[in-house]
PDB file of C-alpha atoms in Angstrom:
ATOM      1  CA  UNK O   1      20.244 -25.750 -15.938  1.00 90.00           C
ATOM      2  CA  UNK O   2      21.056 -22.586 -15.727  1.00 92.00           C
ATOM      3  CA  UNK O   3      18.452 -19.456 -13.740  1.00 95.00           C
ATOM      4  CA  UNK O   4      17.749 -17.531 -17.131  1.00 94.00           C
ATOM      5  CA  UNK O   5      16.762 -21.122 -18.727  1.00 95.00           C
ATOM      6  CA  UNK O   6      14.898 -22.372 -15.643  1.00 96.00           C
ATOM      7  CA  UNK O   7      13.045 -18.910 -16.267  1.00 97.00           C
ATOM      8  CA  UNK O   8      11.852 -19.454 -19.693  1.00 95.00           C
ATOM      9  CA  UNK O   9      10.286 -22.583 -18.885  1.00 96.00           C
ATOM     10  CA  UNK O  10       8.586 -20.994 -15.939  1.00 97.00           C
ATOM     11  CA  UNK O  11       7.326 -17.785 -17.627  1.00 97.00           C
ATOM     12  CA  UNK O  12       5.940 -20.465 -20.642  1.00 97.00           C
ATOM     13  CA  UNK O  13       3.426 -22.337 -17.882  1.00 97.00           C
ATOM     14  CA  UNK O  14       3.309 -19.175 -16.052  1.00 97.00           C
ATOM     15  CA  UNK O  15       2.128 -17.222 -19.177  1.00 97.00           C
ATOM     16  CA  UNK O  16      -0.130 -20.144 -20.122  1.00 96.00           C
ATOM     17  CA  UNK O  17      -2.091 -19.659 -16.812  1.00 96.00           C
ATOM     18  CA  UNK O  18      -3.301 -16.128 -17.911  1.00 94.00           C
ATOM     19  CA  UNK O  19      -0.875 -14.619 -15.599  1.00 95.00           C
ATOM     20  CA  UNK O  20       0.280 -10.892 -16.436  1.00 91.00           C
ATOM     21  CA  UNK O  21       4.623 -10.201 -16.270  1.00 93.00           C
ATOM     22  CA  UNK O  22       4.831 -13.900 -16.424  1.00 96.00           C
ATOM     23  CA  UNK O  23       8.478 -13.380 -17.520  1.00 96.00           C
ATOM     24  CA  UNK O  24       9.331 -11.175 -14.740  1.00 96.00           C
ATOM     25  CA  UNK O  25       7.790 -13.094 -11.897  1.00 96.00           C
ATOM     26  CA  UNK O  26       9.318 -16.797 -13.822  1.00 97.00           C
ATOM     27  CA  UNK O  27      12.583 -14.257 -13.497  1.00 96.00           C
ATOM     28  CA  UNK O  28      11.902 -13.600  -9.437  1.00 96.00           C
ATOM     29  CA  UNK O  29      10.760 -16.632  -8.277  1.00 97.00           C
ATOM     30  CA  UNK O  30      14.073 -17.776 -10.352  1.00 96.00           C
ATOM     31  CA  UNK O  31      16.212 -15.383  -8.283  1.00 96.00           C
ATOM     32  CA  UNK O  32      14.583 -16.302  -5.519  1.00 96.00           C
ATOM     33  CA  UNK O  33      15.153 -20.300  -5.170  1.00 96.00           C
ATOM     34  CA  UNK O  34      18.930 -19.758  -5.982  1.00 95.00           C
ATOM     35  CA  UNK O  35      19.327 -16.433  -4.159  1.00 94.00           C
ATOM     36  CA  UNK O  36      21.080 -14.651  -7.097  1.00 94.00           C
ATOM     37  CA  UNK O  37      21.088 -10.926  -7.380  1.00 92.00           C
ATOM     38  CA  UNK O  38      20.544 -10.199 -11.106  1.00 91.00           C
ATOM     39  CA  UNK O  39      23.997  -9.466 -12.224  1.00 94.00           C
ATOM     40  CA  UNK O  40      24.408 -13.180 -11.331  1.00 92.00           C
ATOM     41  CA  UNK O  41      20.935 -14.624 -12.858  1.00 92.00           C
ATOM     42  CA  UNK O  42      22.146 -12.403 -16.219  1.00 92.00           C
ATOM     43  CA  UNK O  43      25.823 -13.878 -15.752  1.00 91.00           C
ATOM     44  CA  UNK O  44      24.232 -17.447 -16.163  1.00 86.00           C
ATOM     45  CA  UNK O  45      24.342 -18.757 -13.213  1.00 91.00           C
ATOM     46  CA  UNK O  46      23.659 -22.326 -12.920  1.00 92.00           C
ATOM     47  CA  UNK O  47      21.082 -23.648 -10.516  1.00 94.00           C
ATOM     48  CA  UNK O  48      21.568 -26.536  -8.089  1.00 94.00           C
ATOM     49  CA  UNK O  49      19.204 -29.711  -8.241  1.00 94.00           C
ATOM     50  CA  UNK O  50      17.999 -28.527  -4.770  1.00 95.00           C
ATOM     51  CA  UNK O  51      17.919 -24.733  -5.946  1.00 95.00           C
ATOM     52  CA  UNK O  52      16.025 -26.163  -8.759  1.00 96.00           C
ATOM     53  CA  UNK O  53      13.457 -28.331  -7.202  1.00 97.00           C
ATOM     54  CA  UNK O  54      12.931 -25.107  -5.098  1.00 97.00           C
ATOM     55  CA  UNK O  55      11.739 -23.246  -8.345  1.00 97.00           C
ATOM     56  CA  UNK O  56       9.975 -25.564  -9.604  1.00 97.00           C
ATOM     57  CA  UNK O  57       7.855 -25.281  -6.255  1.00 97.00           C
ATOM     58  CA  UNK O  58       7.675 -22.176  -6.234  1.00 98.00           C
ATOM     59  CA  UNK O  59       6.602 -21.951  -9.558  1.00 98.00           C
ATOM     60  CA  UNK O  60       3.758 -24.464  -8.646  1.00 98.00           C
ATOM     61  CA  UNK O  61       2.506 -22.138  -5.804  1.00 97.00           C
ATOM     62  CA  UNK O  62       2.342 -18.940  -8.320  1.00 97.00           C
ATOM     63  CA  UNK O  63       0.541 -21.419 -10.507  1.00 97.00           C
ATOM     64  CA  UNK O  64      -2.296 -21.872  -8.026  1.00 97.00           C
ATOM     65  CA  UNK O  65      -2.465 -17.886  -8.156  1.00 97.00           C
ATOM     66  CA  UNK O  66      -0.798 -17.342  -4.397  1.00 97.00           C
ATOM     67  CA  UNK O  67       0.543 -13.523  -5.153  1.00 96.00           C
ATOM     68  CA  UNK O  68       4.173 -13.710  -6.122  1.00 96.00           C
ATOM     69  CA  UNK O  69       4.817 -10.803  -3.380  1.00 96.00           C
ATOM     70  CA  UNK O  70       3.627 -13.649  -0.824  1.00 97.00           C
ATOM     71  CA  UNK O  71       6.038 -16.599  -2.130  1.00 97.00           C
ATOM     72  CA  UNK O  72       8.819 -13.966  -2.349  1.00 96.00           C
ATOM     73  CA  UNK O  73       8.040 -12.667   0.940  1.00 96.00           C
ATOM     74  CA  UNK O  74       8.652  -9.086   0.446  1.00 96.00           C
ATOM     75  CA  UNK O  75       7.365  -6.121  -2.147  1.00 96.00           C
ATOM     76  CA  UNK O  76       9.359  -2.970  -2.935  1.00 96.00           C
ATOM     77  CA  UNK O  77       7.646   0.518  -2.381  1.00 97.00           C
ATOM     78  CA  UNK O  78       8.648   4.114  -2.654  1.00 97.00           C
ATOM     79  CA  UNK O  79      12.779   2.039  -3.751  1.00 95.00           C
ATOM     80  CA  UNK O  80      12.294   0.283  -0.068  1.00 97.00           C
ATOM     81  CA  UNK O  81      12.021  -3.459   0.285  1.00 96.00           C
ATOM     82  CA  UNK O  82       9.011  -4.453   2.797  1.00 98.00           C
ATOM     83  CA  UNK O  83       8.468  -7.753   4.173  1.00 97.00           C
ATOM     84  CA  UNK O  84       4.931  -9.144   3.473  1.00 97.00           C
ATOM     85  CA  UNK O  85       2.477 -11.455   4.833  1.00 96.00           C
ATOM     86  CA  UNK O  86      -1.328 -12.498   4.379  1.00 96.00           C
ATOM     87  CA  UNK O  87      -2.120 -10.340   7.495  1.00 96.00           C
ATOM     88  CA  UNK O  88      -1.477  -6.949   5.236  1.00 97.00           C
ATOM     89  CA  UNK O  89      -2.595  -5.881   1.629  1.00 96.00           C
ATOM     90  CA  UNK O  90       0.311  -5.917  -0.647  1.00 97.00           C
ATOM     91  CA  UNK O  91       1.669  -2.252  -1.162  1.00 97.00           C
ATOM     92  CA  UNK O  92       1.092  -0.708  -5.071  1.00 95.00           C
ATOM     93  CA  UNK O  93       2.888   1.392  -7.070  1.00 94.00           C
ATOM     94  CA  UNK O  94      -0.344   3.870  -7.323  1.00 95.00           C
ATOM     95  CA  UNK O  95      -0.353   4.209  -3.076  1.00 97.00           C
ATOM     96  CA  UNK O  96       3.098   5.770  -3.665  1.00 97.00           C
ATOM     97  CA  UNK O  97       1.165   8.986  -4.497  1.00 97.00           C
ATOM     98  CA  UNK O  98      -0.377   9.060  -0.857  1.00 98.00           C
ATOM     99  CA  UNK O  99       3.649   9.460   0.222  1.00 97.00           C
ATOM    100  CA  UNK O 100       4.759  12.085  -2.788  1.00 97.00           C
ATOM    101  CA  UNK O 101       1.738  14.491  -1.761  1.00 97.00           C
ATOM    102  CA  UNK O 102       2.198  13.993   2.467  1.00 96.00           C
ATOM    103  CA  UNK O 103       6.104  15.341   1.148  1.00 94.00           C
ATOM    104  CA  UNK O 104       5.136  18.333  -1.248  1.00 93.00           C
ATOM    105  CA  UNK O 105       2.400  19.460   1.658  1.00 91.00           C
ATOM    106  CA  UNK O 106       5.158  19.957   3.790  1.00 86.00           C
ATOM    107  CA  UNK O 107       7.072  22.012   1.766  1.00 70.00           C
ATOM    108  CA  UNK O 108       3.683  24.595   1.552  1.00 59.00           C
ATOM    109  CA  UNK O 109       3.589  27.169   4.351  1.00 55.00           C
ATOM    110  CA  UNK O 110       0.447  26.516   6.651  1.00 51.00           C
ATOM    111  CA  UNK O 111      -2.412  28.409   6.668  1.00 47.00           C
ATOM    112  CA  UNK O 112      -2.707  31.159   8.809  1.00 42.00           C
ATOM    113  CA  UNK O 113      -3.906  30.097  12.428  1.00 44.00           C
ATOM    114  CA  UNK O 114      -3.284  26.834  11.794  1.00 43.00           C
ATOM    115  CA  UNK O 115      -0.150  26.287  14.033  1.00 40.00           C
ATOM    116  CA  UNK O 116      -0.932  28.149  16.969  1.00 33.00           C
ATOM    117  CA  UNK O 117      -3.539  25.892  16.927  1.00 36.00           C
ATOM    118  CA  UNK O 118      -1.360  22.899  17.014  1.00 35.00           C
ATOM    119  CA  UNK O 119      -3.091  21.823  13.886  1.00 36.00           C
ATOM    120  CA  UNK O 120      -0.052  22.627  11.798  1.00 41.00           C
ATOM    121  CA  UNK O 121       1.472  19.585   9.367  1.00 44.00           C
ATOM    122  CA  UNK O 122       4.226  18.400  11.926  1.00 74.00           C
ATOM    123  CA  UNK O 123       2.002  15.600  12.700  1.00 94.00           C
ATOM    124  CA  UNK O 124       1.070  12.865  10.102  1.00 96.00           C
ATOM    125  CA  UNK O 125      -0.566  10.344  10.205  1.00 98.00           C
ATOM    126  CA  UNK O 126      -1.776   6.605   8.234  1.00 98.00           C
ATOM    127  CA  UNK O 127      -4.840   5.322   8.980  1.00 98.00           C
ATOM    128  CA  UNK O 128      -4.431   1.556   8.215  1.00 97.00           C
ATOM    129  CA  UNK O 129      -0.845   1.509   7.760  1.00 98.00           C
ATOM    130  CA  UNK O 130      -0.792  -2.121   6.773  1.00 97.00           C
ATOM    131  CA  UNK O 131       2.594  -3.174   6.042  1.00 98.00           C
ATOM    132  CA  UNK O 132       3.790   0.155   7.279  1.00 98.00           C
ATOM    133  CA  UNK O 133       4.648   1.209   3.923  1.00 98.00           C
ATOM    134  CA  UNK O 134       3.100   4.820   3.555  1.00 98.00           C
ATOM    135  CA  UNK O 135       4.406   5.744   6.962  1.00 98.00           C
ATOM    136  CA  UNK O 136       7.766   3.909   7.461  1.00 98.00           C
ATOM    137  CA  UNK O 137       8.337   5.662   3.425  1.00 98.00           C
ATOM    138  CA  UNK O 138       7.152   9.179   4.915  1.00 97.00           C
ATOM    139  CA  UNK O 139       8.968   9.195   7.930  1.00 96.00           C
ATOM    140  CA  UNK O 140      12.366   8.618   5.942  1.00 96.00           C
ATOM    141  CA  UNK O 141      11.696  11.618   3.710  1.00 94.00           C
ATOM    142  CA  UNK O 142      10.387  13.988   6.273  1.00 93.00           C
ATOM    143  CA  UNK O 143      13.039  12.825   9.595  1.00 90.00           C
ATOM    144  CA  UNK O 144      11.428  16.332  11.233  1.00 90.00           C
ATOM    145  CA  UNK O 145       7.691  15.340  11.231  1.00 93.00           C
ATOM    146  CA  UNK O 146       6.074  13.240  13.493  1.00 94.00           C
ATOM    147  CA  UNK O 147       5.096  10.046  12.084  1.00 97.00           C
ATOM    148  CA  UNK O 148       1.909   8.040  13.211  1.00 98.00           C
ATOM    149  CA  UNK O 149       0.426   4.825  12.038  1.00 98.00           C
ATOM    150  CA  UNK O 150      -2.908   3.343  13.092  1.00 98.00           C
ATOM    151  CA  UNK O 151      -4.687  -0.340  12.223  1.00 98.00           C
ATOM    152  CA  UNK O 152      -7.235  -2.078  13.598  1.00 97.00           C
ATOM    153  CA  UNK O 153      -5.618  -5.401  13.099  1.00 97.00           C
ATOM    154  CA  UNK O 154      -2.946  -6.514  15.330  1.00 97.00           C
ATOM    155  CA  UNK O 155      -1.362  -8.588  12.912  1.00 97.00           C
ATOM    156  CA  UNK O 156      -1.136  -6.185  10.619  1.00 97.00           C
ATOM    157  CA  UNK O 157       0.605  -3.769  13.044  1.00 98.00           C
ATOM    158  CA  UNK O 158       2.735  -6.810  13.892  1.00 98.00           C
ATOM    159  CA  UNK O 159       4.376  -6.902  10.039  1.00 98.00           C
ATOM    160  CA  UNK O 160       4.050  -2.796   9.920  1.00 98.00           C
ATOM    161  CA  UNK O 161       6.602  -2.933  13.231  1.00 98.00           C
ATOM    162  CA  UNK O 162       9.344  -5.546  11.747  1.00 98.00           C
ATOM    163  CA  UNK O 163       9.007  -3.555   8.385  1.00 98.00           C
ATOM    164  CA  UNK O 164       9.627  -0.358  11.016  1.00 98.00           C
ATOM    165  CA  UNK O 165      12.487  -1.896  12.672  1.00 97.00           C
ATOM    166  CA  UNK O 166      14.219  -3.262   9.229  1.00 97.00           C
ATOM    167  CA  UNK O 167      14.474   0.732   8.137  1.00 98.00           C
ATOM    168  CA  UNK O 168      15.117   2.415  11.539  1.00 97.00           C
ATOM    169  CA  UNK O 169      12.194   4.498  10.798  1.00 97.00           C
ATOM    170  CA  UNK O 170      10.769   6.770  13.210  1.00 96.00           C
ATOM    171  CA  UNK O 171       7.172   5.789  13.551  1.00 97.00           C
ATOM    172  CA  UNK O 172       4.750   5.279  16.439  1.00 97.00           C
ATOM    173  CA  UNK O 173       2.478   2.160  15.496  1.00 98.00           C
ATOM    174  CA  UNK O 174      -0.906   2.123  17.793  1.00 98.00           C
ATOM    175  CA  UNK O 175      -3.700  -0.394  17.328  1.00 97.00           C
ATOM    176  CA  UNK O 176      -7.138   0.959  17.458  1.00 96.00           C
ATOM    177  CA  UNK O 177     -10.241   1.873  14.641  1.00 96.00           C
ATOM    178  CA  UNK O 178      -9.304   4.776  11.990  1.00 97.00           C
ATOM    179  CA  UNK O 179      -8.220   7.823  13.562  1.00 97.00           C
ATOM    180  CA  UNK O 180      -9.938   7.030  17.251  1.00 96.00           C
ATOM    181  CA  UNK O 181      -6.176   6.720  18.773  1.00 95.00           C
ATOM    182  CA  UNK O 182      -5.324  10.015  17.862  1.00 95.00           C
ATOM    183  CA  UNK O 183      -6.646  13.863  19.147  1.00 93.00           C
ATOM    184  CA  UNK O 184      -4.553  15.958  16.402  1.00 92.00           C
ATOM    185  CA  UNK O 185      -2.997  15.798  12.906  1.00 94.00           C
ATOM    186  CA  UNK O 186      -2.187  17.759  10.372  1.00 94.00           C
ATOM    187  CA  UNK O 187      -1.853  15.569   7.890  1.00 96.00           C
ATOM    188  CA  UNK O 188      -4.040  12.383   7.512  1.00 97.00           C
ATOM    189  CA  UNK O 189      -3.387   9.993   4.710  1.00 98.00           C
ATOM    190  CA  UNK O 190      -5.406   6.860   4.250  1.00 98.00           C
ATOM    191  CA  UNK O 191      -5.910   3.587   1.742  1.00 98.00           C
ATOM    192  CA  UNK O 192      -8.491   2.798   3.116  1.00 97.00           C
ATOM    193  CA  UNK O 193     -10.776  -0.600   2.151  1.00 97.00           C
ATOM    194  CA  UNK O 194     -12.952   0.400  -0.932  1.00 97.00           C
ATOM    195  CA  UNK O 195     -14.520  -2.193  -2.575  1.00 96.00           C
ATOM    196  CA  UNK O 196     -18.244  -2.582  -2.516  1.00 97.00           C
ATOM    197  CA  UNK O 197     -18.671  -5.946  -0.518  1.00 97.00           C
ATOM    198  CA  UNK O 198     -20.801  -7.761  -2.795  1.00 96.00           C
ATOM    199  CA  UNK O 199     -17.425  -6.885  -5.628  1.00 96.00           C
ATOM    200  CA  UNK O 200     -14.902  -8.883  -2.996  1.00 96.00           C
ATOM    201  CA  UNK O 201     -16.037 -12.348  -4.631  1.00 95.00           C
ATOM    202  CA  UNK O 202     -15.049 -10.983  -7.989  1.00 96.00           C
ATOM    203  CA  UNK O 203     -11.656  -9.964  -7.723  1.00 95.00           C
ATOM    204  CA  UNK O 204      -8.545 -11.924  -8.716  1.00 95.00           C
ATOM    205  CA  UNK O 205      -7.842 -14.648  -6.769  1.00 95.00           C
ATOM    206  CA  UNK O 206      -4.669 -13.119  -5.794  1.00 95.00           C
ATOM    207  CA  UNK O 207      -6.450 -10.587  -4.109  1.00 96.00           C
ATOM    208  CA  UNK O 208      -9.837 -12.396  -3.020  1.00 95.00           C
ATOM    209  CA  UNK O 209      -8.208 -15.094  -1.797  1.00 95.00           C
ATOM    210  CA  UNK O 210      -4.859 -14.588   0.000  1.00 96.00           C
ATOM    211  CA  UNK O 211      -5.149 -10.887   0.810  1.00 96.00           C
ATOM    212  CA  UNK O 212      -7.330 -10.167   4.000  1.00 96.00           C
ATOM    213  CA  UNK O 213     -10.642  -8.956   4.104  1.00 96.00           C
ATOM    214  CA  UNK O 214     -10.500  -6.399   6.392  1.00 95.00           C
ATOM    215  CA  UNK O 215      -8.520  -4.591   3.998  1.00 96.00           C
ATOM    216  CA  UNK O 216     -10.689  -5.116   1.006  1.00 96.00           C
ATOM    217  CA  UNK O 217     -14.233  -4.868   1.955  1.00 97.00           C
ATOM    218  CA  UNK O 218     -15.527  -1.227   2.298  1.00 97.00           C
ATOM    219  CA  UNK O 219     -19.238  -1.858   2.692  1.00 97.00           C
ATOM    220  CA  UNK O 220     -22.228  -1.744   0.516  1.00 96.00           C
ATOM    221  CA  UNK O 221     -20.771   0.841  -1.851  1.00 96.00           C
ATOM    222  CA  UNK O 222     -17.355   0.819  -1.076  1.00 96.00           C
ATOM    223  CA  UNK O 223     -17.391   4.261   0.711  1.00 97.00           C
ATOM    224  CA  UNK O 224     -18.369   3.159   4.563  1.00 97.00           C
ATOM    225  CA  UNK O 225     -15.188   4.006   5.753  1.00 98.00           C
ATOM    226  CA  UNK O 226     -14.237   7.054   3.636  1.00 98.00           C
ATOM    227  CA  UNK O 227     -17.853   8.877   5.049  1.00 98.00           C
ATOM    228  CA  UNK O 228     -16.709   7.578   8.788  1.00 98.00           C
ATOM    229  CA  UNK O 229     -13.173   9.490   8.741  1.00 98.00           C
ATOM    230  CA  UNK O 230     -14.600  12.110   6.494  1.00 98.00           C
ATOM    231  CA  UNK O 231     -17.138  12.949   9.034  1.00 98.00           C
ATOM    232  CA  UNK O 232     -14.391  12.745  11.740  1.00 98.00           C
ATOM    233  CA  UNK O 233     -12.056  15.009  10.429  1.00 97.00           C
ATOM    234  CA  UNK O 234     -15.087  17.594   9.776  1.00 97.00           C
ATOM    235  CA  UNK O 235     -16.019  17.246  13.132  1.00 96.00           C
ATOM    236  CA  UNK O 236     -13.017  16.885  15.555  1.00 96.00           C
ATOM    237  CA  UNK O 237      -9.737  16.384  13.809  1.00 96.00           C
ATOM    238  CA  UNK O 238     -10.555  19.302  11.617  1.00 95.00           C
ATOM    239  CA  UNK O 239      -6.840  18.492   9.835  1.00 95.00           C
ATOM    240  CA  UNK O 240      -4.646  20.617   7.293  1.00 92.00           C
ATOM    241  CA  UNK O 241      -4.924  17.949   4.832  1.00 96.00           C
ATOM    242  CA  UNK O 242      -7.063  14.261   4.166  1.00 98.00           C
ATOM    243  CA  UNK O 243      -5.640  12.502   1.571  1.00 98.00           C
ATOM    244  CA  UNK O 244      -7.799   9.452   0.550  1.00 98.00           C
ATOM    245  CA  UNK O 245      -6.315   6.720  -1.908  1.00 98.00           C
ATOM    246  CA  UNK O 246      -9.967   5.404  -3.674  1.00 97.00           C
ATOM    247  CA  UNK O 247     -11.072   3.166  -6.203  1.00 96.00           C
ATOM    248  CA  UNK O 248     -11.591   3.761 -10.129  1.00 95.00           C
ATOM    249  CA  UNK O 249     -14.482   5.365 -11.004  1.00 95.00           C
ATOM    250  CA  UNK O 250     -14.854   6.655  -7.128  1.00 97.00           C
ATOM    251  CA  UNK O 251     -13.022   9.651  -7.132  1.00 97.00           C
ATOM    252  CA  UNK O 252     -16.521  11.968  -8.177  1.00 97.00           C
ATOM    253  CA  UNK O 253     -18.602  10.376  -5.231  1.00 97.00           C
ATOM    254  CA  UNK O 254     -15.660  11.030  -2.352  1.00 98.00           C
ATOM    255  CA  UNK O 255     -14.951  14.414  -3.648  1.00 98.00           C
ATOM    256  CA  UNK O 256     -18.883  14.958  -3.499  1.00 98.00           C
ATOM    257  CA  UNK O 257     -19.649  13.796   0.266  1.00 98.00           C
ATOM    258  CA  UNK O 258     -16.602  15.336   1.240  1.00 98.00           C
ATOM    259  CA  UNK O 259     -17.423  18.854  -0.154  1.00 98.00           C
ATOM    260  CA  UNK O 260     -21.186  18.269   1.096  1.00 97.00           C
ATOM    261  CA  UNK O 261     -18.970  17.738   4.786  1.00 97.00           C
ATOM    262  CA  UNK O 262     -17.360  21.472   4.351  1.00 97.00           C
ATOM    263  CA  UNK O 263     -14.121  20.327   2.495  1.00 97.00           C
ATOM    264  CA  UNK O 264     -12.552  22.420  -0.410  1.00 97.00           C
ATOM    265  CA  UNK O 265     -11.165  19.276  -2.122  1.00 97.00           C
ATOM    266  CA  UNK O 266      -8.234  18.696  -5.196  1.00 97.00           C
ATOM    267  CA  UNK O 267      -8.340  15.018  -7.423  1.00 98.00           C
ATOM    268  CA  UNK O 268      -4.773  14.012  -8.362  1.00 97.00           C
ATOM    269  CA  UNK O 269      -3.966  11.804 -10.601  1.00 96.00           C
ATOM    270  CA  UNK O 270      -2.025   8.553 -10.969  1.00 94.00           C
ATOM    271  CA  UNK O 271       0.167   7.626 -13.526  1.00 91.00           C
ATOM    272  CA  UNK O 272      -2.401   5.968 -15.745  1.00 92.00           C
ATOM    273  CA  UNK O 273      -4.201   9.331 -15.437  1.00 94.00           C
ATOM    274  CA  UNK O 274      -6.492   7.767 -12.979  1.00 96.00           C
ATOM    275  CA  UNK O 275      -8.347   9.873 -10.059  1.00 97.00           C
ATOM    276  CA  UNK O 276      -6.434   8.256  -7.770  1.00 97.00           C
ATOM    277  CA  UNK O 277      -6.150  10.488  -4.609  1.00 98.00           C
ATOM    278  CA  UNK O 278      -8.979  13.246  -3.024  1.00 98.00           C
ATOM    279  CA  UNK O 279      -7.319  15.498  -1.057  1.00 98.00           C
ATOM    280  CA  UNK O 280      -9.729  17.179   1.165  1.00 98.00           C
ATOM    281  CA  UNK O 281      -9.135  20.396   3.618  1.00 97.00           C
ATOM    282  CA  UNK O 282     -10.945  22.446   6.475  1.00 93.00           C
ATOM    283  CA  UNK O 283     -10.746  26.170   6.822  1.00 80.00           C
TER     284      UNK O 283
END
């Protein structure tokens, strides 16, 4: 049988599952068991019994709703590849937008004062880097900055530094909570948990069960975090610019506490036309 057939069948019980792109993932997980770039899955290529058997596995575990970013082991952001494990949240398209804005600030003059201060935007930095992906994407756009990446999870640091190595990006990885590791930035971006903790149970099981909590949960309203780095950067880190990926629906009650902390704030967008990001700054 060849991949594209093998594929059809696998979308059909895919699809049947109630699971969304079921073409495109049966078309992956396809590529995938024979390791076929897709000029040779379009070409026909034929899959081997054991190529074959491998599919149908893999099919199986995307059946019992383990995220198809996990079976294939990697997840492509900002047109780089990243490796992926349990220990991070997957990277989304709509985080991309934390990367496009950390590029355009640079290209804006700093305020006045700001650099002698050594609060200009030569320093960046991710607070819960994760997989590494809003950093290690940053840093290859923006070779002159300085590039940092916190996490309070080892483990997740652990994927964030082969994901570092595999692009020979410059970017210092330190473990520790939010931005407590740092003294200075002039750029802080952040996707940080926002859920509201009794909504964790609720989510897709892709998400609820095989991505970790720590990443997920962000208190009674979803907004414990957001207030605690808020309130930092209003107090000490005083930065040119917080930009906080939030939830749907969220984007009204971070701009609010964040003006009621001093911050002249901006919503942008996503794609969808969702209030995606709050960018927040500090006279």
């Amino acid at each position: 049988m060849n991949a594209r057939q093998a594929a059809r069948e696998g979308a059909t019980l895919l699809a049947r599952a109630g699971i969304e792109d079921a073409a495109f993932e049966a078309e992956l997980l396809a590529r995938k068991a024979g390791n076929l770039d897709r000029a040779s899955y379009f070409a026909g290529h034929d899959l081997q019994s054991a190529e074959l058997a491998r599919f149908h596995d893999l099919v199986a575990r995307r059946l019992q709703r383990e995220p198809a970013a996990h079976i294939l082991g990697t997840r492509e952001f900002y047109g780089l590849d990243f490796d992926v494990t349990p220990h991070a949240l997957v990277p989304r398209p709509e985080t991309e937008l934390l990367v496009q804005i950390a590029i355009r600030e640079t290209t804006a003059p700093p305020l006045r004062g700001r650099a002698e201060r050594g609060l200009g935007g030569e320093v960046v930095l991710d607070i819960g880097t994760g997989t590494g992906c809003i950093a290690i994407a940053t840093a290859l756009h923006l070779p002159h900055a300085r590039i940092i990446a916190t996490d309070v999870s080892p483990a997740a640091l652990a994927v964030a530094r082969r994901n570092r190595d595999r692009h020979n990006a410059c970017v210092q990885l330190l473990v520790g909570d939010l931005a407590t590791p740092i003294s200075r930035a002039g750029i802080i971006l952040a996707n940080l948990p926002y859920i509201p903790s009794d909504e964790v149970r609720a989510l897709d099981p892709e998400v609820r069960d095989f991505e970790p909590v720590l990443a997920l949960d962000g208190g009674p309203d979803g907004m414990q975090l957001i207030r605690y780095l808020v309130d930092d950067c209003a107090t000490r880190l005083r930065p040119r610019l917080l930009a906080l990926e939030v939830a749907y629906g969220q984007a009204d009650s971070v701009k609010a506490y964040a003006k009621r902390r001093g911050a002249a704030t901006e919503l942008v967008s996503d794609l969808a036309g969702i209030d995606r990001v709050v960018c927040c700054r500090w006279a």
